[in-house]
Coordinates of C-alpha atoms and ligand atoms in Angstrom, one line a residue:
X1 CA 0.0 0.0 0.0
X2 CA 1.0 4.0 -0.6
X3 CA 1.5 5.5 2.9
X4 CA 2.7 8.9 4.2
X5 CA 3.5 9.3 7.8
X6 CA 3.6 13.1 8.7
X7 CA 5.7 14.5 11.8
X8 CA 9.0 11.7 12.1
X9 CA 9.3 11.5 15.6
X10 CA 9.6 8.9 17.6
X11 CA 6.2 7.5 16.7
X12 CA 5.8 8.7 13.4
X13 CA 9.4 7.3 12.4
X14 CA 9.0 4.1 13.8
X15 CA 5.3 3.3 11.9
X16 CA 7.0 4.6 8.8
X17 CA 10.0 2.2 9.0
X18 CA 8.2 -0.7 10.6
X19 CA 5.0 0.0 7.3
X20 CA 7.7 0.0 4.8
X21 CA 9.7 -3.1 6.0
X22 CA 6.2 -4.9 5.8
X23 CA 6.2 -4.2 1.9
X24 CA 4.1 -0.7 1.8
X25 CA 5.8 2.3 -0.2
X26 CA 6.2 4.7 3.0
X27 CA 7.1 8.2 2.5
X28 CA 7.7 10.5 5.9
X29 CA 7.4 14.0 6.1
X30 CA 8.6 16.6 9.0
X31 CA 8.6 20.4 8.6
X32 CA 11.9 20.1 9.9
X33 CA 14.5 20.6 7.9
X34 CA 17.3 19.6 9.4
X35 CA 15.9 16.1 10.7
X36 CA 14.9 15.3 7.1
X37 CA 18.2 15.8 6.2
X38 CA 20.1 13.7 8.3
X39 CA 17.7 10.5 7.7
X40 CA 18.1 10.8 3.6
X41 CA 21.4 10.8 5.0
X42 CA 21.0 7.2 7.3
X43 CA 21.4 8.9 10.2
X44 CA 19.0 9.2 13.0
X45 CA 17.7 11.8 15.0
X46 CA 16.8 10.6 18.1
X47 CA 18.0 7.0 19.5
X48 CA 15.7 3.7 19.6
X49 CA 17.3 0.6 19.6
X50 CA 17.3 -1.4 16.2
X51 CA 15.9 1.8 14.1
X52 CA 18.8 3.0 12.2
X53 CA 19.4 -0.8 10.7
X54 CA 16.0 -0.7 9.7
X55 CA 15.4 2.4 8.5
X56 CA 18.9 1.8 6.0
X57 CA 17.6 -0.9 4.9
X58 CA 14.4 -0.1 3.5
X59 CA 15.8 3.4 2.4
X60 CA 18.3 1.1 0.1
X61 CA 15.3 -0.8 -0.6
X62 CA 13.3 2.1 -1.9
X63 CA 10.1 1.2 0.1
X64 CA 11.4 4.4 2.4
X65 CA 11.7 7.9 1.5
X66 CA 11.9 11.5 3.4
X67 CA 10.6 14.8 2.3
X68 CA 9.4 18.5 3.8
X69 CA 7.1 18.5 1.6
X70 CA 3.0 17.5 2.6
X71 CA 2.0 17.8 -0.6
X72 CA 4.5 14.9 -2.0
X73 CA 3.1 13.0 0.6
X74 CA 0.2 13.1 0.1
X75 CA 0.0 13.0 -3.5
X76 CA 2.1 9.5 -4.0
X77 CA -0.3 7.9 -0.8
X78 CA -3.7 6.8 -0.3
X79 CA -3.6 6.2 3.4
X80 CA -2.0 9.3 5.3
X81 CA -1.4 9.2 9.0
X82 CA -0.8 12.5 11.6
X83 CA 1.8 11.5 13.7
X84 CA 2.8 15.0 15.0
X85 CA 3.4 16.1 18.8
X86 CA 0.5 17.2 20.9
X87 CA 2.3 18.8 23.6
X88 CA 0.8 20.0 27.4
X89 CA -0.5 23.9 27.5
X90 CA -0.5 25.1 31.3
X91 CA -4.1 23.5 32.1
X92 CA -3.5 20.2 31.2
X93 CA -5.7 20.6 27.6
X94 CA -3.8 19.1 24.6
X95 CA -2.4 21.7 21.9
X96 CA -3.6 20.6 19.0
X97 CA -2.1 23.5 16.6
X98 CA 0.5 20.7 14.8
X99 CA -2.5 18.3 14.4
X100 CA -5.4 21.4 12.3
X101 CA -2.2 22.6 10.8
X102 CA -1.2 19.3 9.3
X103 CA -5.0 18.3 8.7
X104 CA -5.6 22.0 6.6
X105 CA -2.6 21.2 4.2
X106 CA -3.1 17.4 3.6
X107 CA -6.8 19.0 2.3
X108 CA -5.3 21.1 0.3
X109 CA -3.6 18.5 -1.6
X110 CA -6.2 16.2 -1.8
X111 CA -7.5 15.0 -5.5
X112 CA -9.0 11.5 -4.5
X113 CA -10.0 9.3 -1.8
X114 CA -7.8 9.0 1.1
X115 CA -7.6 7.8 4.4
X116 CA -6.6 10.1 7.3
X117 CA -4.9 8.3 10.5
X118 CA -5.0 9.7 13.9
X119 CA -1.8 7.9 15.0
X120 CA -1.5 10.7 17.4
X121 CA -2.1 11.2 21.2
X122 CA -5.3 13.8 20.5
X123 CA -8.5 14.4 22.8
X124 CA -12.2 12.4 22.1
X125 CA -14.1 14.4 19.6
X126 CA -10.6 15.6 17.9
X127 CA -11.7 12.8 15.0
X128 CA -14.8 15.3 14.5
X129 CA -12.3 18.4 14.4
X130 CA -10.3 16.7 11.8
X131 CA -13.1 15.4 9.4
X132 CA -15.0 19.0 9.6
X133 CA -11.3 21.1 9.1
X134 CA -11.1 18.3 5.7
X135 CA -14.5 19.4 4.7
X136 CA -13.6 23.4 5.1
X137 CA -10.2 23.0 2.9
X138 CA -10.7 19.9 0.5
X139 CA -11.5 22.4 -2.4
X140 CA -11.9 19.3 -4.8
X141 CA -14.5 17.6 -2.6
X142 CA -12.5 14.5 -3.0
X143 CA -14.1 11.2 -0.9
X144 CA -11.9 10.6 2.6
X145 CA -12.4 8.7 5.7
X146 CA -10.9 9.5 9.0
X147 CA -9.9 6.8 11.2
X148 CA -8.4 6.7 14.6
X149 CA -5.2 4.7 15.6
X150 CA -4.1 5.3 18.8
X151 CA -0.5 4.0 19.4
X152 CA 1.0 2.1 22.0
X153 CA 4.5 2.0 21.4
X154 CA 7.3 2.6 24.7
X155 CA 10.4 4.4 23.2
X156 CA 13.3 1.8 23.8
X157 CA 10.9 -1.2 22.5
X158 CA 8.9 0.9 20.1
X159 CA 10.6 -1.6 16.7
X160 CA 9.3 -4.8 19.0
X161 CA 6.1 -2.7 20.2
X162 CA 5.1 -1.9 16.6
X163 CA 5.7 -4.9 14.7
X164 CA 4.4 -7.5 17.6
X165 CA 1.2 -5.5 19.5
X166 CA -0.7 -6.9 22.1
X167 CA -3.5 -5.3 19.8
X168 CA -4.2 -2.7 17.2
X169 CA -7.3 -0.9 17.7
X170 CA -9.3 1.5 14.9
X171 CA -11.8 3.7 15.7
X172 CA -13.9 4.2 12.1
X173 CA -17.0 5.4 10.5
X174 CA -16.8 3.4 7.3
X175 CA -16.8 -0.2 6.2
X176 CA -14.5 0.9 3.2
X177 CA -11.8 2.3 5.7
X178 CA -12.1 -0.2 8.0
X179 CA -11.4 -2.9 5.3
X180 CA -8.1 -1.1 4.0
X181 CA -6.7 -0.5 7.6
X182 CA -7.8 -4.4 8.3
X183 CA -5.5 -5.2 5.3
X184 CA -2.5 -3.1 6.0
X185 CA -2.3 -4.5 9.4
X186 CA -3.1 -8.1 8.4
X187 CA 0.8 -9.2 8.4
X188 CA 0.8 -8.1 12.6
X189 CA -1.7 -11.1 13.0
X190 CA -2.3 -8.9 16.3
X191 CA -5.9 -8.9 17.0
X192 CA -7.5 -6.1 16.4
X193 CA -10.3 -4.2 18.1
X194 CA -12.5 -1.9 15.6
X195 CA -15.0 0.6 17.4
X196 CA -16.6 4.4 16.6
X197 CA -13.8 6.8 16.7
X198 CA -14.4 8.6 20.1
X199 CA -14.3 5.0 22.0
X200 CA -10.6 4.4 20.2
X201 CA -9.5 7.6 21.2
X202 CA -10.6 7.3 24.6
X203 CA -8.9 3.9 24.6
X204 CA -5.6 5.6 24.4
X205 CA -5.9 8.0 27.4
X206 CA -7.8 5.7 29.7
X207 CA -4.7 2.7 29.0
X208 CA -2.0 5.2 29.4
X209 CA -4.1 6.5 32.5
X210 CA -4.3 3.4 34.3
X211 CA -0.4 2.1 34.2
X212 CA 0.0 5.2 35.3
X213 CA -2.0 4.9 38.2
X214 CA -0.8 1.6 38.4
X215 CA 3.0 3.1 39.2
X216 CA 1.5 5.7 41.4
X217 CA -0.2 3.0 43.5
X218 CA 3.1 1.0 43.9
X219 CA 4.5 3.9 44.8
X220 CA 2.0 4.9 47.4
X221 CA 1.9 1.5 48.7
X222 CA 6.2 2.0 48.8
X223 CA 5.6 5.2 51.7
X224 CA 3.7 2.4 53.9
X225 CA 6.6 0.0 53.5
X226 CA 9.3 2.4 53.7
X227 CA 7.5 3.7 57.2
X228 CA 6.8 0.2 58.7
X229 CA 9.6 -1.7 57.5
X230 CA 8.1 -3.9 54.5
X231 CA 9.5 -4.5 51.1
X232 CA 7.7 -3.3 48.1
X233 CA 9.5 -5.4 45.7
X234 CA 7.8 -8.3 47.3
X235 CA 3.9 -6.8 47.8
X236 CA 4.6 -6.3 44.0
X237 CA 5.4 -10.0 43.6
X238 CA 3.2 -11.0 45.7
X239 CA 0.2 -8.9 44.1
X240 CA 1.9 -9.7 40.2
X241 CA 1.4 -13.5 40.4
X242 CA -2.5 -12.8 40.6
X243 CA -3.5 -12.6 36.9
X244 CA -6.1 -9.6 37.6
X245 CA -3.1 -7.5 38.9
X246 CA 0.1 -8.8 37.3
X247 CA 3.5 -7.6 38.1
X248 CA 4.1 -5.4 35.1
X249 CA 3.7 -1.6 36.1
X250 CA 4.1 -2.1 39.7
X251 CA 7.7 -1.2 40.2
X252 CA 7.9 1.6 42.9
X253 CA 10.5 4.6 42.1
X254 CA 10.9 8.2 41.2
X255 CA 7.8 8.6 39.6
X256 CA 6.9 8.3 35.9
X257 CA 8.1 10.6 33.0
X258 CA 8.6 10.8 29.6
X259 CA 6.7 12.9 26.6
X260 CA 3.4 10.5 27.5
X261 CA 1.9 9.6 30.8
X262 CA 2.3 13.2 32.2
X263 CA 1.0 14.7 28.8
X264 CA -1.8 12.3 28.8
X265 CA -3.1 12.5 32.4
X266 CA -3.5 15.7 32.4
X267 CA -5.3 15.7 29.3
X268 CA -7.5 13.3 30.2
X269 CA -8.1 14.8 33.5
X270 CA -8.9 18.3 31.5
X271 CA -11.5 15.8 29.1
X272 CA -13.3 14.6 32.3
X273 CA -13.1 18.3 33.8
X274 CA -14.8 20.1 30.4
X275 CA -17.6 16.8 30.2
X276 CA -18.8 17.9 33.5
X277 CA -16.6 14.7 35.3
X278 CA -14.5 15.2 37.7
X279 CA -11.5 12.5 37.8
X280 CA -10.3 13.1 41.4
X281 CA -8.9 9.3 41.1
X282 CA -6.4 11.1 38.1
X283 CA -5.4 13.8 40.4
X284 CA -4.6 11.9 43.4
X285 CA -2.4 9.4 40.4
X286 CA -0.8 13.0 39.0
X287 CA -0.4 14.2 43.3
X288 CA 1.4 11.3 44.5
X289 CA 4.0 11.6 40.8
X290 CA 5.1 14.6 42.2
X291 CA 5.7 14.2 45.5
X292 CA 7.8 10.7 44.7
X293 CA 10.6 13.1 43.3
X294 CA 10.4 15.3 46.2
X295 CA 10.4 11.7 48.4
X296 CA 14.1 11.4 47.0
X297 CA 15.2 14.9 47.3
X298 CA 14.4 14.1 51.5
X299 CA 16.2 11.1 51.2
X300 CA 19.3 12.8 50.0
X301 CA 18.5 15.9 52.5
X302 CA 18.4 13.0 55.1
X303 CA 21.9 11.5 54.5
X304 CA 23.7 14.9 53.5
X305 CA 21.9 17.3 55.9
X306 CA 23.5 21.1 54.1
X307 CA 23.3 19.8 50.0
X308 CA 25.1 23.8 50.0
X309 CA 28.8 23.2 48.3
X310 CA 27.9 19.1 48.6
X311 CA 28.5 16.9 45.0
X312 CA 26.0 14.9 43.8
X313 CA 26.8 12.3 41.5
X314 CA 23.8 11.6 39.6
X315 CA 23.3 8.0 37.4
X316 CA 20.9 8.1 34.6
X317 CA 18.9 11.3 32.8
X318 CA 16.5 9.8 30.6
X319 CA 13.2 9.1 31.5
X320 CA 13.5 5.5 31.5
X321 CA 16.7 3.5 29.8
X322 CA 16.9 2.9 25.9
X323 CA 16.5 6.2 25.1
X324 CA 17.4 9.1 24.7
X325 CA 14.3 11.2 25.5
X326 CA 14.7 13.9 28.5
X327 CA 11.2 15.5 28.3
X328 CA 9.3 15.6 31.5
X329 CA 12.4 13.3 32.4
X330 CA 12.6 12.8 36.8
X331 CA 16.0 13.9 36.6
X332 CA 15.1 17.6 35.4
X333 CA 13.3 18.4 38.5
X334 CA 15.9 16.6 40.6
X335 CA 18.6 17.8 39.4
X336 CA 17.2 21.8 39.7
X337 CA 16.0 21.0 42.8
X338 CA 19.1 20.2 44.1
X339 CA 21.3 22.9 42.1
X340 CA 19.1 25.4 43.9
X341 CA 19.8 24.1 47.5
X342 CA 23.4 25.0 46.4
X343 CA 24.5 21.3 45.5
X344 CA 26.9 20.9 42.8
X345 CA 26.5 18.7 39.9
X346 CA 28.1 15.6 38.3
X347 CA 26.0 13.4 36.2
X348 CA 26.3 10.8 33.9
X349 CA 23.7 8.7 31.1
X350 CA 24.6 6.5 28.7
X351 CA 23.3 7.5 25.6
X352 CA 20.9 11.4 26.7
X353 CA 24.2 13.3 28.0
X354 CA 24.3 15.3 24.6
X355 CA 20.3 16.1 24.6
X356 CA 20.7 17.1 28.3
X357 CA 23.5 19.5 28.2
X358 CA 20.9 21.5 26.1
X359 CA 18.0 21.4 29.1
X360 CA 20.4 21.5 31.9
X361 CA 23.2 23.7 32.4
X362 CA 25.6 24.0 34.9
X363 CA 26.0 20.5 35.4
X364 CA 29.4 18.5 34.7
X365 CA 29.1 15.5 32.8
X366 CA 31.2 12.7 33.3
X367 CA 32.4 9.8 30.9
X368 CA 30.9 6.8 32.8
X369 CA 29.7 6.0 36.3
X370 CA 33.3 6.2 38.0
X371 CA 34.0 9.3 36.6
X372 CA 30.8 10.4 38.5
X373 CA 31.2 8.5 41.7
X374 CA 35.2 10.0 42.3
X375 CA 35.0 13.1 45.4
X376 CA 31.2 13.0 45.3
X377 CA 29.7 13.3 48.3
X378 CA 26.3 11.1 47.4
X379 CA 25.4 8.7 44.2
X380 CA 21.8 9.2 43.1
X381 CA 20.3 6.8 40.6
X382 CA 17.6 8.5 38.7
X383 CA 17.4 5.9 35.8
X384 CA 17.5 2.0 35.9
X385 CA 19.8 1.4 32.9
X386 CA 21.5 -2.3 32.7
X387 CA 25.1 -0.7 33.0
X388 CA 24.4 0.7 36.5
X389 CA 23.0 -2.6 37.9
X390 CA 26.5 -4.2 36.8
X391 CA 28.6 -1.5 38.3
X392 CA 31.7 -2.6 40.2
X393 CA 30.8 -1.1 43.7
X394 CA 33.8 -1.5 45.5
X395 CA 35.1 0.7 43.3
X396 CA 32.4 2.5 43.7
X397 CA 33.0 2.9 47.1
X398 CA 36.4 3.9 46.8
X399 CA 35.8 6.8 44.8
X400 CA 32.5 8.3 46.7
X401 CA 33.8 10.9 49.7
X402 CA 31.4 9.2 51.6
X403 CA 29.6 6.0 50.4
X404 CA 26.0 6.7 50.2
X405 CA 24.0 6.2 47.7
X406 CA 20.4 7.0 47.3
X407 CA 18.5 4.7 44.6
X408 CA 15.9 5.7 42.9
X409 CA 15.1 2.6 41.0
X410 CA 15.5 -0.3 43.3
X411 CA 18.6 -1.3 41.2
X412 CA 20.2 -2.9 44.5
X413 CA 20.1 -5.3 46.9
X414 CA 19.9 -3.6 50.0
X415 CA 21.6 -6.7 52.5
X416 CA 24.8 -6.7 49.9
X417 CA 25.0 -3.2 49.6
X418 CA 24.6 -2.6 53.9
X419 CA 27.5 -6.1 53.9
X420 CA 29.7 -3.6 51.5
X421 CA 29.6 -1.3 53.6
X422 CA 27.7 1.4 51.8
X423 CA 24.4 3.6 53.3
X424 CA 22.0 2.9 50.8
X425 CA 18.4 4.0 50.7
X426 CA 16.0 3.0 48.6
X427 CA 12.1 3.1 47.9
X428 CA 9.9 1.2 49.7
X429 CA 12.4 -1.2 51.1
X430 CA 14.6 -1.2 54.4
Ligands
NAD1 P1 8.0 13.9 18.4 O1 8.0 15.3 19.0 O2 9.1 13.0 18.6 O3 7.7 14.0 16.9 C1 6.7 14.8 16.3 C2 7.3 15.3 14.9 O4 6.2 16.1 14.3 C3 8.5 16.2 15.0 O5 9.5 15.7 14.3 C4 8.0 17.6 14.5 O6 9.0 18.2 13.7 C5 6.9 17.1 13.5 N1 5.9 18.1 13.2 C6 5.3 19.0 13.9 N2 4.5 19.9 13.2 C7 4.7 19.5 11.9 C8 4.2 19.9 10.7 N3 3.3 21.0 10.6 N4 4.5 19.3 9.6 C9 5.4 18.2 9.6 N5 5.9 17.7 10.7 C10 5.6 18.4 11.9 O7 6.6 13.3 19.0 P2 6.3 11.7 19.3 O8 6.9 11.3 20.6 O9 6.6 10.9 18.1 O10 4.8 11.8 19.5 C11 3.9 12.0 18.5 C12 2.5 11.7 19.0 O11 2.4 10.3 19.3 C13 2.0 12.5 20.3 O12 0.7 12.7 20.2 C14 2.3 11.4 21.3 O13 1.5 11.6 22.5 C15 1.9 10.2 20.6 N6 2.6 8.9 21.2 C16 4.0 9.0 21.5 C17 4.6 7.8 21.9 C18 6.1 7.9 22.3 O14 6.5 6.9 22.9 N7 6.8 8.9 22.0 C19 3.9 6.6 22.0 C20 2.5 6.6 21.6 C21 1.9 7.8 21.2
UGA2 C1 4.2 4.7 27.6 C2 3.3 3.5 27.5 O1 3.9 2.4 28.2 C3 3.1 3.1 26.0 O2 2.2 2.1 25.9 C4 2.5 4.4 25.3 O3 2.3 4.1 23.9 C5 3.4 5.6 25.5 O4 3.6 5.8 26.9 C6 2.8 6.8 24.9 O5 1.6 7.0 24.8 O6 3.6 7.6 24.5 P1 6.8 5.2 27.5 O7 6.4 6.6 28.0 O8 7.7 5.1 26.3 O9 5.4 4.4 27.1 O10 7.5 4.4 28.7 P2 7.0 3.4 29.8 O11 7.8 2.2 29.8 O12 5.6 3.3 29.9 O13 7.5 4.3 31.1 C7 7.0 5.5 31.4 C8 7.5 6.0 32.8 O14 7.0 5.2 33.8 C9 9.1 6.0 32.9 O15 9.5 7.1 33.5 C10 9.3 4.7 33.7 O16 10.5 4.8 34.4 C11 8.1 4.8 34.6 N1 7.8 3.5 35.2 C12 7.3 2.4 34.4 C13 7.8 3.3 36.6 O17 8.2 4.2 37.4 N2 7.5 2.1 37.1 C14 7.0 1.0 36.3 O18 6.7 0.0 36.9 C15 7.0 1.2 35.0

């Protein structure tokens, strides 16, 4: 099939390369230049495990192409999907400027039937918004169908996400669409789940709603255990083993991040607030978020007393591992937090060091974890990247001025850290 993905981030990149390398001609568009540029060149601009082979490949292939340009797009494809950001305003509501903008031109271009995807994050009703803002430009009154896709990739899995789904779900208001979106997506052999297109798009906030209540609950239940002397790690197992619950989702830390689960609880929140609902369960997931990273802020207060002229080593700036992604990233807040009780800096990430320099200044990057450890006065882990949990911790030890470290993932085992000798706090667990 003829397909053109507009807005090549991390979504919109990822469906392109994984469509093409199922057999479709795929052609990606991004209003920015200089990303366009450096993927006709095989390079990538942001980092997801496995992506740069693929996208070579098919490039080579000729199944894969990149352009500025909407109207090429839309011209060569019959099925176009909107993968562009949707970013936070203040109150929580969705900005959906990228979304009309994109929606205006592809109308423009439009000279016969095509299929519009809502691959993006976008409010219920915005399927309504798009088919009337088609209507109000398609100056050839060409036949189209708009049809909801909501995505469920994680960044760091998204190749394994997208080409093996636990479903795919389409939200239409034609047979005829319904049929061609059944057919591009019959190689998945994921089962698929077709509805109306306000259901589908409320299937994408209320799943991204719940893990993340299901995080905010392990971390609620956490405080109990870390104030009467239980282990979270095991209530988790414990709870995980019952198939209702399961274990996935329930590890207790600094709190969620990422471009996604704060974006879409809030939105979603703002959805229930303007339809007259009130989600207060939402807000209580969204209060206890924030006060995790203030929970580990305490813990470092707690072991350091004055954080004034102190160095803080921190492990890990990305939101989660495998990528390279910083926004709404834990560490952020952390790390301002603690430059502005006066604590200096030293952090290290394996792979989001270049896009964080950019977001955070003042901070002095090291090489790897021992560069960070050596005269600091505290180690911090913010994210639970494999290298950190394979660290040699004597050595560790050797280079911290004082051998605490304050984990904000779980990462260790707190009897072998206490027998090396180290004060280590962690959450949840004594
Ligand atoms: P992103 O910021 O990485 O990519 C969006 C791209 O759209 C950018 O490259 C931007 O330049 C481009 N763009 C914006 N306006 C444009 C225009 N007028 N014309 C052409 N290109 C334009 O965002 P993302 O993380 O890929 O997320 C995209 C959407 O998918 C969001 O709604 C998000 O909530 C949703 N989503 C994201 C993930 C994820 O893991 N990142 C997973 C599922 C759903
Ligand atoms: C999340 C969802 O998992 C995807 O299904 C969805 O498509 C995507 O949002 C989206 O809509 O953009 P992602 O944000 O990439 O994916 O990453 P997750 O693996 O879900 O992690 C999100 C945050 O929760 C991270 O900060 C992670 O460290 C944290 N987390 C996750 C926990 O603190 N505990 C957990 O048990 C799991």
């Amino acid at each position: 099939m003829r397909i053109c993905v507009i807005g090549t981030g991390y979504v919109g990149l990822v469906t392109g390369t994984c469509l093409a390398d199922l057999g479709n001609q795929v052609i990606c568009v991004d209003n920015n230049q200089e990303k366009i540029n450096m993927l006709k060149k095989g390079k990538m601009p942001i980092y997801e495990p496995g992506l740069a082979e693929l996208v070579v490949k098919n490039t080579k292939e000729k199944r894969l192409e990149f352009t500025t340009k909407i109207k090429e797009g839309v011209e060569q494809s019959q099925i176009i999907f909107i993968s562009v950001n949707t970013p936070p305003k203040e109150d929580g509501e969705a900005d959906l400027s990228f979304v009309e903008t994109v929606t205006a031109e592809i109308a423009v271009h439009m000279r016969e039937y095509k299929i519009i995807v809502e691959k993006s994050t976008v409010p219920v009703e915005t399927g309504e918004k798009i088919m009337q803002t088609i209507k109000l430009y398609n100056t050839h009154k060409t036949g189209f169908d708009v049809v909801s896709n909501p995505e469920f990739l994680r960044e760091g899995s998204a190749i394994k996400d997208t080409m093996h789904p636990d479903r795919i779900v389409l939200g239409v208001s034609s047979k005829r669409a319904e049929k061609i979106m059944r057919e591009l997506y019959r190689p998945l052999k994921a089962p698929i789940i077709v509805t109306d297109i306000k259901s589908s798009e409320i299937i994408k906030h209320a799943s991204n709603s719940f893990l993340a209540m299901k995080i905010s609950f392990a971390n609620a239940v956490a405080n109990i255990c870390d104030r009467v002397g239980a282990d979270v790690e095991k209530v988790a197992e414990g709870m995980g083993y019952d198939k209702r619950i399961g274990r996935e989702f329930l590890n207790a830390g600094v709190g969620f991040g990422g471009s996604c689960f704060p974006k879409d609880l809030a939105a979603f929140i703002y959805i229930a607030k303007k339809s007259g609902y009130d989600f207060e369960l939402l807000r209580a997931v969204q209060k206890i978020n924030e006060q995790q990273k203030k929970l580990l802020l305490q813990k470092i207060e707690e072991s350091l007393w004055v954080l004034k002229n102190k160095t803080i080593g921190v492990l890990g700036l990305a939101f989660k591992p495998e990528t390279d992604d910083l926004r709404f990233a834990p560490a952020i807040d952390i790390i301002k937090s603690l430059q502005a009780e006066g604590a200096k800096i030293k952090a290290y990430d394996p792979i989001a060091m270049s896009k964080a320099r950019k977001v955070l200044p003042g901070v002095k990057y090291g090489q790897n974890a021992y560069e960070v450890a050596k005269g600091s006065d505290l180690l911090v882990i913010v994210t639970d990247w494999n290298e950190f949990k394979e660290l040699d911790l004597g050595r560790i030890k050797k280079l911290l001025k004082t051998p605490i470290i304050v984990d904000g993932r779980n990462i260790y085992d707190p009897a072998k850290m206490k027998k090396l000798g180290f004060i280590y706090k962690s959450i949840g667990r004594k």
